[in-house]
mmCIF file of C-alpha atoms in Angstrom:
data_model
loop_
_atom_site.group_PDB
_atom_site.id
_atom_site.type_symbol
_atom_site.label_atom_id
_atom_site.label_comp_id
_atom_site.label_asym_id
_atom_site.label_seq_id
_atom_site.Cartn_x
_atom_site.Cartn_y
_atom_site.Cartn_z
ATOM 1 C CA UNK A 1 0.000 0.000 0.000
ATOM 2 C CA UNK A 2 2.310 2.388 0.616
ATOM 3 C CA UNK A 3 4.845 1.332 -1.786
ATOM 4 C CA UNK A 4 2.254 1.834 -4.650
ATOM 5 C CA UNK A 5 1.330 5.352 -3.398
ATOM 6 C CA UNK A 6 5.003 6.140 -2.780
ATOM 7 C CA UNK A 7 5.783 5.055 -7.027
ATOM 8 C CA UNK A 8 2.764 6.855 -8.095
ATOM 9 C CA UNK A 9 4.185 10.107 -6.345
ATOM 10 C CA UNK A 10 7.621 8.939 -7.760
ATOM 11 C CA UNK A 11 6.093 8.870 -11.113
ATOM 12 C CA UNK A 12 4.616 12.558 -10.753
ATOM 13 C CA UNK A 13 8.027 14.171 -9.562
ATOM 14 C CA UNK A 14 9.444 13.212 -12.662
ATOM 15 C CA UNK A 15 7.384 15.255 -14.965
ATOM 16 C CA UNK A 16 9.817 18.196 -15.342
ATOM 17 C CA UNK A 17 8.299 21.669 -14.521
ATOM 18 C CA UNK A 18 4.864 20.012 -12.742
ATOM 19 C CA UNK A 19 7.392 18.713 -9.714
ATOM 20 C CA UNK A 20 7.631 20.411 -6.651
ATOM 21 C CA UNK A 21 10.992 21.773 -5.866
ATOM 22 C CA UNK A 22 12.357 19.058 -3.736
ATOM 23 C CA UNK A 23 13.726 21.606 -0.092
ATOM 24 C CA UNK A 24 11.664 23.233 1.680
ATOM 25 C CA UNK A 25 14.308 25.953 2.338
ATOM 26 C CA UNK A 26 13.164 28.725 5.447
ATOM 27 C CA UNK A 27 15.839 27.760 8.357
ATOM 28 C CA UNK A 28 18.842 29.900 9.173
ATOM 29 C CA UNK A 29 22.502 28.164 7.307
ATOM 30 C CA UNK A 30 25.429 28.984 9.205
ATOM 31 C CA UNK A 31 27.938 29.681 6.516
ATOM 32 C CA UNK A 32 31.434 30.257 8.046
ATOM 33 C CA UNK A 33 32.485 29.058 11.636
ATOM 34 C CA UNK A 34 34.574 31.257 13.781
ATOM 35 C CA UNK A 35 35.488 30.825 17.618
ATOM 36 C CA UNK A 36 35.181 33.866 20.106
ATOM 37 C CA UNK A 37 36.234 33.913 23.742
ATOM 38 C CA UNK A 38 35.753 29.606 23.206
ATOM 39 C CA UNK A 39 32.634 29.649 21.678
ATOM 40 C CA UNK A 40 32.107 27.915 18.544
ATOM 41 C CA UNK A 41 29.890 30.681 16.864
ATOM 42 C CA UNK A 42 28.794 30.998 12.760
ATOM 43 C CA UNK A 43 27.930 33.415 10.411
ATOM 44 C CA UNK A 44 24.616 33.054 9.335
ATOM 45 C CA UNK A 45 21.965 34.033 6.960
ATOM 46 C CA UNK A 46 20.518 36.702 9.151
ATOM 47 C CA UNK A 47 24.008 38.263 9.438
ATOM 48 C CA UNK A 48 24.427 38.382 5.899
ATOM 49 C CA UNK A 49 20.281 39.981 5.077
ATOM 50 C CA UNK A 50 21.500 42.840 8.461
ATOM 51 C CA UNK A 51 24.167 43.829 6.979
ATOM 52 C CA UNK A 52 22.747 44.030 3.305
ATOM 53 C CA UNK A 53 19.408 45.960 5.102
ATOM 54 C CA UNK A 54 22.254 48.121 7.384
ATOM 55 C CA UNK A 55 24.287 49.274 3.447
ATOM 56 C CA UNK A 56 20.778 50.097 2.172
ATOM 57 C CA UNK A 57 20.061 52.340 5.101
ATOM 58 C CA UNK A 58 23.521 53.788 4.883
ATOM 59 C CA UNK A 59 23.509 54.127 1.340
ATOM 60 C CA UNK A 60 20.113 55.305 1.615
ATOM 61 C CA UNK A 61 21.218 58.357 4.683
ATOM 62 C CA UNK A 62 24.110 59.478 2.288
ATOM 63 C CA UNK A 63 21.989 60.056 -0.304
ATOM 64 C CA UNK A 64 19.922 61.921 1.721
ATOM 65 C CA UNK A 65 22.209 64.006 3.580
ATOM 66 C CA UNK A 66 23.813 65.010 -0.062
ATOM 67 C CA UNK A 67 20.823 66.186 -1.443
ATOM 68 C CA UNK A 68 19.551 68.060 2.226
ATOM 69 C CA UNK A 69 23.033 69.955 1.846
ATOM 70 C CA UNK A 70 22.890 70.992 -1.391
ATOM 71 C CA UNK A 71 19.271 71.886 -1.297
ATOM 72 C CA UNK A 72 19.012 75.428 -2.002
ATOM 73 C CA UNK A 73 16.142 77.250 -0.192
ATOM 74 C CA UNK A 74 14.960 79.444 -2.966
ATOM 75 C CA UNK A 75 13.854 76.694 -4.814
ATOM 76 C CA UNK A 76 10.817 74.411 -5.484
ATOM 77 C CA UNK A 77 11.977 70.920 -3.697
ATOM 78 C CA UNK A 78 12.860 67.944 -6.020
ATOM 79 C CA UNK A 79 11.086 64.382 -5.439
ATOM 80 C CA UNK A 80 13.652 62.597 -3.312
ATOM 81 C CA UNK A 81 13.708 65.625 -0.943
ATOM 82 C CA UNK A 82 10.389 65.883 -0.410
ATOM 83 C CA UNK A 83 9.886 62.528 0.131
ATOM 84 C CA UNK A 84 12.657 62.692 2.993
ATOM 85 C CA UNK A 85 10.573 65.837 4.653
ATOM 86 C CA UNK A 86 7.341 63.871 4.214
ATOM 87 C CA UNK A 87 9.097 60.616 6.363
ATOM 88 C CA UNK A 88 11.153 63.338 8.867
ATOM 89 C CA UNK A 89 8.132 65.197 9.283
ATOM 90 C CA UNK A 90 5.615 62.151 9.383
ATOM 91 C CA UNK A 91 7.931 60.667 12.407
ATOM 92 C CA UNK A 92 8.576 63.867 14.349
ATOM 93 C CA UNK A 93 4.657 64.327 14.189
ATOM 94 C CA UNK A 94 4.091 60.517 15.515
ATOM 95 C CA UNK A 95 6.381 61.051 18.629
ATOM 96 C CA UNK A 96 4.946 63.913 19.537
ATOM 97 C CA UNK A 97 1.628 62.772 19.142
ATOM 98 C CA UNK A 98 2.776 59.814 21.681
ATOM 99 C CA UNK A 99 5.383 61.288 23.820
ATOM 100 C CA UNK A 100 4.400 64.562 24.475
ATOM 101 C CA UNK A 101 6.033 67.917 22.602
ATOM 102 C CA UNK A 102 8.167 68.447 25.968
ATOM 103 C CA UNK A 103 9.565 64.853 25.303
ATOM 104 C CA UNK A 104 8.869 63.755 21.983
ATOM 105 C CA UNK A 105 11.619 65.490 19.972
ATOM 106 C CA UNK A 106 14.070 63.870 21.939
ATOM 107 C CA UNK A 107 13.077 60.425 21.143
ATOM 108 C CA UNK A 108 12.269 60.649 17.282
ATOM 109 C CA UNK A 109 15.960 59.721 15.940
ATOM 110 C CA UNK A 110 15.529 56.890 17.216
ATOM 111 C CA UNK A 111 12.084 55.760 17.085
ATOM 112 C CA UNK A 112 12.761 56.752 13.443
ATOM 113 C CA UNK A 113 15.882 54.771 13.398
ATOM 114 C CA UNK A 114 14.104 51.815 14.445
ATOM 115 C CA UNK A 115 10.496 52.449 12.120
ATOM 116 C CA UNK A 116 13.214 52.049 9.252
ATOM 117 C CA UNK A 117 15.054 49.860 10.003
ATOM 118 C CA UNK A 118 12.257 46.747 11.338
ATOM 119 C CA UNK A 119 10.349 47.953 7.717
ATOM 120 C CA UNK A 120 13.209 46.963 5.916
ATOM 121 C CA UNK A 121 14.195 44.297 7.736
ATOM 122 C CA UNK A 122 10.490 42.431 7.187
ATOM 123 C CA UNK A 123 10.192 43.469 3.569
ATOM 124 C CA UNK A 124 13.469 42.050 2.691
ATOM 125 C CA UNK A 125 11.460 38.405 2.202
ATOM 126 C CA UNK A 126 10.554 40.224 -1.127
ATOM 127 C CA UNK A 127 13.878 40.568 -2.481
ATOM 128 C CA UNK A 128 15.053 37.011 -1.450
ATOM 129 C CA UNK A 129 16.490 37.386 1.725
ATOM 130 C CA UNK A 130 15.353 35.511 4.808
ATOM 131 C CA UNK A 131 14.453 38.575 7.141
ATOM 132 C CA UNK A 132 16.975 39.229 9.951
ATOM 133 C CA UNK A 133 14.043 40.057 12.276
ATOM 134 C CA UNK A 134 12.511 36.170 11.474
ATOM 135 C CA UNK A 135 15.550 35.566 14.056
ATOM 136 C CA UNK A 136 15.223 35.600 17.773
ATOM 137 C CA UNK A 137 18.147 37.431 18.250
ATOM 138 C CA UNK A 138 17.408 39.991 16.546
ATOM 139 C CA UNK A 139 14.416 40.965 17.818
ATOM 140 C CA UNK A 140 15.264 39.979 21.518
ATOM 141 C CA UNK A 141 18.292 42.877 20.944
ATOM 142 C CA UNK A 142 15.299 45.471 19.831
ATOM 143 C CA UNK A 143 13.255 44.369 22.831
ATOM 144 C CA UNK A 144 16.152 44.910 25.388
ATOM 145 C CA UNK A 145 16.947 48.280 23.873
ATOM 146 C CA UNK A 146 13.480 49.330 24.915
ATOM 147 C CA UNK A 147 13.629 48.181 28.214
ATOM 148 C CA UNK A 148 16.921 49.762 28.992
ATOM 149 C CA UNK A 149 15.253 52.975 28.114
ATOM 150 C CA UNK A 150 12.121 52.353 29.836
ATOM 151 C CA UNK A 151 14.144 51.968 32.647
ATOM 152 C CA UNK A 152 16.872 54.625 32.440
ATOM 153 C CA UNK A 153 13.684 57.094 31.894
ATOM 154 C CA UNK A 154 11.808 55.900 34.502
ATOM 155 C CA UNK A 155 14.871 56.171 37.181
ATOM 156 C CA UNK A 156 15.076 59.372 35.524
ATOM 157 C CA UNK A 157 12.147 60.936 35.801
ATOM 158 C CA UNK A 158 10.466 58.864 38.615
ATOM 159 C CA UNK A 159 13.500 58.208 40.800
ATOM 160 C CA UNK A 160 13.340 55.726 43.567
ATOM 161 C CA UNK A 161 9.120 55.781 43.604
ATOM 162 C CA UNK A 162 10.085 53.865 40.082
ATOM 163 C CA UNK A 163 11.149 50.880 42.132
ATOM 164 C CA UNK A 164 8.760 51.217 45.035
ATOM 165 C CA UNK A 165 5.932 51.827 42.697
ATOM 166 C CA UNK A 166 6.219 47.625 42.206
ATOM 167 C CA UNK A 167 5.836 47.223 45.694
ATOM 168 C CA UNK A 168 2.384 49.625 46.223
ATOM 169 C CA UNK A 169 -0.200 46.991 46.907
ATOM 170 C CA UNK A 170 2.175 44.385 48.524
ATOM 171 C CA UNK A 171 0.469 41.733 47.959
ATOM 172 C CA UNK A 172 0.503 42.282 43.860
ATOM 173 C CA UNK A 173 4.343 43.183 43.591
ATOM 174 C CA UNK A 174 4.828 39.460 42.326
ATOM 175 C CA UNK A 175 2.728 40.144 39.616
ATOM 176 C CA UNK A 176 4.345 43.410 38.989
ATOM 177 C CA UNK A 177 7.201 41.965 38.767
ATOM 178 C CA UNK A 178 6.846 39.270 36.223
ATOM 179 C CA UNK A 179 5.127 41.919 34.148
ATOM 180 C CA UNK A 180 8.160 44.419 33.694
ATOM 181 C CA UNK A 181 9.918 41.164 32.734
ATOM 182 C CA UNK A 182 7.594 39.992 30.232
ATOM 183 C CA UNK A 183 7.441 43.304 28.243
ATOM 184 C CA UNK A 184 10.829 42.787 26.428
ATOM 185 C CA UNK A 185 9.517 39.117 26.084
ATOM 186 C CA UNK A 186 6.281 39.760 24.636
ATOM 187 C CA UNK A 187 7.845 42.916 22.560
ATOM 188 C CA UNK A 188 10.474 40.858 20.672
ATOM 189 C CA UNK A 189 8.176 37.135 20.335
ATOM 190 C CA UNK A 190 5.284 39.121 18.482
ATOM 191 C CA UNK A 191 7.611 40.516 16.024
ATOM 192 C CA UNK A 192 9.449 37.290 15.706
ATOM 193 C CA UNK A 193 6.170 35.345 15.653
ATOM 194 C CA UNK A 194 4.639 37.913 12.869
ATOM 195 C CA UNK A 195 7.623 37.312 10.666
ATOM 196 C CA UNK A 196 8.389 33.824 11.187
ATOM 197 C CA UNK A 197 5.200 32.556 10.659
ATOM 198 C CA UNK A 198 5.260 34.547 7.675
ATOM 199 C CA UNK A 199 8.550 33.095 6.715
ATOM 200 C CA UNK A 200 7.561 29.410 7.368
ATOM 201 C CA UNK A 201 4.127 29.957 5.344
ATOM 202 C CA UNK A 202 5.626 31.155 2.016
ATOM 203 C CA UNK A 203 8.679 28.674 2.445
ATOM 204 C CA UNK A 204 6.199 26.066 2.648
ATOM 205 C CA UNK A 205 3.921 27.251 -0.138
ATOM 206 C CA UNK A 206 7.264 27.392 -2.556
ATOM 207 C CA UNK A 207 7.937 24.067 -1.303
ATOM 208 C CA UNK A 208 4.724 22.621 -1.912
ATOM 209 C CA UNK A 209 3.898 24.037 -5.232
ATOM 210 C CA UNK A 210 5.071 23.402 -9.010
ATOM 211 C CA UNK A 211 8.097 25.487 -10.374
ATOM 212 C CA UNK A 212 5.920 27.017 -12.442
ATOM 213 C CA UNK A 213 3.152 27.776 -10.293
ATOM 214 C CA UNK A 214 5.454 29.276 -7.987
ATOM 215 C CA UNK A 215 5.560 32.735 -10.560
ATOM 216 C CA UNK A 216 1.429 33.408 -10.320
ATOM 217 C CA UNK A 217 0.137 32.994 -6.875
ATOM 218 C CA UNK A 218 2.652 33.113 -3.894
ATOM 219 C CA UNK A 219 2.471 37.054 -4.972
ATOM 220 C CA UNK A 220 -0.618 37.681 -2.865
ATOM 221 C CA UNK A 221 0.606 35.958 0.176
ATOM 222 C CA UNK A 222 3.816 37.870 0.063
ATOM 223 C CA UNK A 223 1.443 41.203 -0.225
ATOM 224 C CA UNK A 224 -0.134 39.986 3.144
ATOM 225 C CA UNK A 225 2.504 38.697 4.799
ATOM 226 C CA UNK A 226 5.581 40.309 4.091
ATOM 227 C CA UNK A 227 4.361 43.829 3.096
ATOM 228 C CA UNK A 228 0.688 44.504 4.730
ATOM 229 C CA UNK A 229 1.908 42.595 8.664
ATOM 230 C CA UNK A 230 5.325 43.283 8.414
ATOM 231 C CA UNK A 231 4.678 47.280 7.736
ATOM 232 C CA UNK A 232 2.062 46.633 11.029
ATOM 233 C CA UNK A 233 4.578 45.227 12.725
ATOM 234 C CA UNK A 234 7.312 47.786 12.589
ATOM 235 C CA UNK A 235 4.719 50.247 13.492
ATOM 236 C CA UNK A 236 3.027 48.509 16.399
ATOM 237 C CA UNK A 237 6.886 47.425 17.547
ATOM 238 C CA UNK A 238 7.978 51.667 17.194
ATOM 239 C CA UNK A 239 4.068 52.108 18.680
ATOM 240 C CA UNK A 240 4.866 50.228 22.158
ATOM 241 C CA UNK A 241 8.217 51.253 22.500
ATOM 242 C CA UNK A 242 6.961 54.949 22.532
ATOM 243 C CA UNK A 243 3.703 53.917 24.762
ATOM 244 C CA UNK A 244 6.233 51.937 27.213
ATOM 245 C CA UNK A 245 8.851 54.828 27.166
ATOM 246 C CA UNK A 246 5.784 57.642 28.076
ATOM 247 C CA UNK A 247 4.221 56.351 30.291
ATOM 248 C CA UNK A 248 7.137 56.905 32.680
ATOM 249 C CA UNK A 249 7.108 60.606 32.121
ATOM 250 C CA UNK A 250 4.563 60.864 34.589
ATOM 251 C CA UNK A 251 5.500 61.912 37.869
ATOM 252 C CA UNK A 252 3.939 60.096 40.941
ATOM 253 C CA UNK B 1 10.188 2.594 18.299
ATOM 254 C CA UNK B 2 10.625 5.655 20.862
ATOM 255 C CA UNK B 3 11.106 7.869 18.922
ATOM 256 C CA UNK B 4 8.909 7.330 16.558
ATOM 257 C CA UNK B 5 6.335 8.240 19.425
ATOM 258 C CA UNK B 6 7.976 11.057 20.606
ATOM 259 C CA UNK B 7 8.513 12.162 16.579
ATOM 260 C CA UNK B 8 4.364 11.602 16.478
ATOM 261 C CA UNK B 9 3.443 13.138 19.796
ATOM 262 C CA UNK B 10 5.495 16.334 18.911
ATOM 263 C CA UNK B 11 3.618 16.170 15.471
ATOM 264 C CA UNK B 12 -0.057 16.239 17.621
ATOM 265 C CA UNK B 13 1.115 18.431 20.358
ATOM 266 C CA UNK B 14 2.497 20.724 17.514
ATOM 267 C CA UNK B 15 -1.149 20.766 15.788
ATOM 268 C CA UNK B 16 -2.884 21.406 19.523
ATOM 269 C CA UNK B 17 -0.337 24.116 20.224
ATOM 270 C CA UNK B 18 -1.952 26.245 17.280
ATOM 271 C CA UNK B 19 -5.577 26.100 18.714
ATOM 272 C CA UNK B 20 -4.209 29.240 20.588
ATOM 273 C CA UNK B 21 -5.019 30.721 17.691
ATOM 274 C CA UNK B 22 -8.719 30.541 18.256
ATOM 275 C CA UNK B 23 -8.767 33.401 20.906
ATOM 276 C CA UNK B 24 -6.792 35.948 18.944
ATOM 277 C CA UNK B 25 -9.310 35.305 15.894
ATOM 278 C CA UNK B 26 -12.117 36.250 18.348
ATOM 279 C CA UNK B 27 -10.284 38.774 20.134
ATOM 280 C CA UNK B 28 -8.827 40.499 16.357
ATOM 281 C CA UNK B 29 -12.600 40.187 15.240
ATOM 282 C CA UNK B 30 -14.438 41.991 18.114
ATOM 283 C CA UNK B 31 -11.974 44.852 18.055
ATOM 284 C CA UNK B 32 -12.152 44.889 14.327
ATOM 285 C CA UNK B 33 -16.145 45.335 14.734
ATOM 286 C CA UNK B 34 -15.798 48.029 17.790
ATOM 287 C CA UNK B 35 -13.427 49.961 15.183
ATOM 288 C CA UNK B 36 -16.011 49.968 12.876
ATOM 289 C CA UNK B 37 -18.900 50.963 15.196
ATOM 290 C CA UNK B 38 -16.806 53.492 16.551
ATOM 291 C CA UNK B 39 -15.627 54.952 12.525
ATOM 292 C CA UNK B 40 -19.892 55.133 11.777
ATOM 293 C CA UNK B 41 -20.438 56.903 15.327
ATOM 294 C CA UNK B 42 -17.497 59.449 14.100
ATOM 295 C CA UNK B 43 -16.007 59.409 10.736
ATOM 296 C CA UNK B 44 -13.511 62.177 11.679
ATOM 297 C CA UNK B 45 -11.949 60.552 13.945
ATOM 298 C CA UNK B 46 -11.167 57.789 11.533
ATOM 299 C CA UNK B 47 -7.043 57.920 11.624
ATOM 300 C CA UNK B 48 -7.284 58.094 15.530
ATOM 301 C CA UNK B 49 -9.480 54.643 15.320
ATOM 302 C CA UNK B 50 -7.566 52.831 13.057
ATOM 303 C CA UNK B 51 -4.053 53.714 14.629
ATOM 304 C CA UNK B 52 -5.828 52.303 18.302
ATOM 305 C CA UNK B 53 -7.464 49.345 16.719
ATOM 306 C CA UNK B 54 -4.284 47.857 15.052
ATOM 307 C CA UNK B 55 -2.277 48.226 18.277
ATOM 308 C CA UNK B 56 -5.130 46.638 20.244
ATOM 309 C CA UNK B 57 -5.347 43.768 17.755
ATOM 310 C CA UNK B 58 -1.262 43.421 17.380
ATOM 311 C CA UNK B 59 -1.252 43.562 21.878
ATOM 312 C CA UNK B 60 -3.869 40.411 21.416
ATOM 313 C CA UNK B 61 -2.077 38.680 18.719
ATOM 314 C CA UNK B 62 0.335 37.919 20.910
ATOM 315 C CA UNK B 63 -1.037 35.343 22.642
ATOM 316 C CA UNK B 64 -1.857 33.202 19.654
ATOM 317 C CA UNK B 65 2.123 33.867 18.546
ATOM 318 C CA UNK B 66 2.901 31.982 21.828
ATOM 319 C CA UNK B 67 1.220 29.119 20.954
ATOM 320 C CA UNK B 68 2.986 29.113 17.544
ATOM 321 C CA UNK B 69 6.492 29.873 19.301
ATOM 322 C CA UNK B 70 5.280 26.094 20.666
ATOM 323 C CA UNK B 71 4.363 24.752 17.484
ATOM 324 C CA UNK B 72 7.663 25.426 15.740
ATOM 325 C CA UNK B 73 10.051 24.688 18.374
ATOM 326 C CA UNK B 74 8.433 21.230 18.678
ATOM 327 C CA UNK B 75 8.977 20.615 15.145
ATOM 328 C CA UNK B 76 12.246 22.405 14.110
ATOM 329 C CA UNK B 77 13.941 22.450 17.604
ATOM 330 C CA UNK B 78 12.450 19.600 19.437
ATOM 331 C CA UNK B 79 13.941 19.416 23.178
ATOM 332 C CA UNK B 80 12.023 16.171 23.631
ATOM 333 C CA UNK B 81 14.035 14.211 21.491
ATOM 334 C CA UNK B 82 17.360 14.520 23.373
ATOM 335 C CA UNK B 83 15.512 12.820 26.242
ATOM 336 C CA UNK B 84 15.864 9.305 24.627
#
């Protein structure tokens, strides 16, 4: 019984361009072992995708800085400059909206920095990359960025009533506790989760299908899942970070 | 033999591990339906809405991301089998 199904599927892989590619291919390679401080550690594919999205960013702030230099004031703006006032402008108005205008201006280089980056980090599926953020590590380093800076602003502007604020109804401050922790946790497994399971699906659907059905229809699941929830994503992800980092402006 | 059963209870526990995403359907959907309530009560406000609404439905996606976090480290990473 199973011999005859497994020749009939034998004898259907063997019809040229109707066979399904053989690998399902969506798992990180290590490429090139190295050792630091005796650990055996390898460059992988999510090194290689950061540091392709990291030369388009720089490339990308070059550019811009070029043309915002040579921009002369007396005249009508060109396309590429408006479209970097649109995005400065768009973020500036976004912090301020969250943060406050006493804090916000402080915070939108970075909540900038990190809008552009996480959007080009999750649309990089399109162009054939496995996206660095479909990695743990790289989201868990995004996530513990934020909580640093909840933390530094909230010792900051709250001083010690930060740390005794955990402690207010005694008999809750376990709970309190676990939930400061879990806010990096939950911060960097929803992006991780969004993009992974995006990941996985497509791999699987490019697994599963015919070379040359592979060119019509995957197109629609990479419009949902790499450009409609990973442009979500980025902005819930810059969306938190700003929610997490206000709400310790608050004194008392 | 044992680990073909541990290869074949990873495979169901994998496929039970994604009914977590029954909650965060309902959850996505009622907030989805309060978002549109809310746009027909006051169309103005309709970027305000729609910003709120996403982050509530992203905050209650997470959940159902757990139980995938489950799902794929039981079959791509599966701790169980270095038990044997």
């Amino acid at each position: 019984m199973y011999q005859g199904i497994a020749t009939v599927s034998g004898s259907f892989t063997k019809m040229g361009l109707l066979r399904a590619s053989q690998e399902v291919d969506f798992g990180i390679t290590g490429y090139q072992e190295y050792t630091l401080f005796g650990h055996e550690l390898y460059l992988t594919t999510t090194h290689i995708s950061i540091i392709v999205v990291m030369l388009a960013l720089i490339i990308f702030a070059l550019v811009a800085n070029r043309v915002i230099k040579k921009a002369d004031p007396n005249k009508v703006p060109g396309t590429f400059l408006n479209i970097i006032e649109y995005i400065v402008e768009a973020i500036d108005n976004l912090t301020v909206a969250n943060m406050g205008s006493k804090h916000g201006h402080k915070f939108s280089n970075y909540i900038g920095t990190l809008f552009m980056f996480i959007l080009l980090s999750n649309l990089s599926g399109l162009f054939g990359l496995r996206p660095p953020t479909a990695d743990y590590g790289t989201t868990l380093a995004l996530a513990l960025i934020t909580f640093a800076m909840i933390h530094y602003n909230g010792f900051k502007y709250q001083k010690a009533s930060h740390v005794t604020n955990l402690f207010k109804p005694l008999l809750l401050s376990p709970i309190n506790i676990i939930g400061e922790i879990a806010t990096p946790l939950s911060l960097s497994l929803r992006l991780f989760g969004n993009i992974l399971s995006g990941t996985v699906l497509t791999g699987l659907i490019y697994g599963l299908l015919p070379k040359l059905l592979t060119l019509v229809w995957p197109g629609a699941l990479h419009a949902y899942l790499d450009v409609f929830s990973g442009t979500i994503q980025a902005y819930v992800f810059c969306m938190l970070t700003m929610v997490f980092v206000s709400n310790t402006f608050e004194e008392e | 033999m044992e680990r073909a059963i541990v290869l074949a209870a990873s495979a169901i526990g994998a496929g039970i591990a994604m009914i977590a995403g029954v909650g965060p359907g309902i959850g996505q959907g009622y907030a989805a339906g309060q978002g549109a309530a809310a746009v027909g009560r006051n169309p103005g406000a309709r970027g305000n809405i729609m910003s709120t609404m996403l982050l509530g439905q992203a905050v209650a996606e997470t959940t159902g991301l757990y139980g995938f976090a489950v799902a794929i480290i039981l079959l791509y990473a599966n701790p169980l089998l270095g038990k044997l």
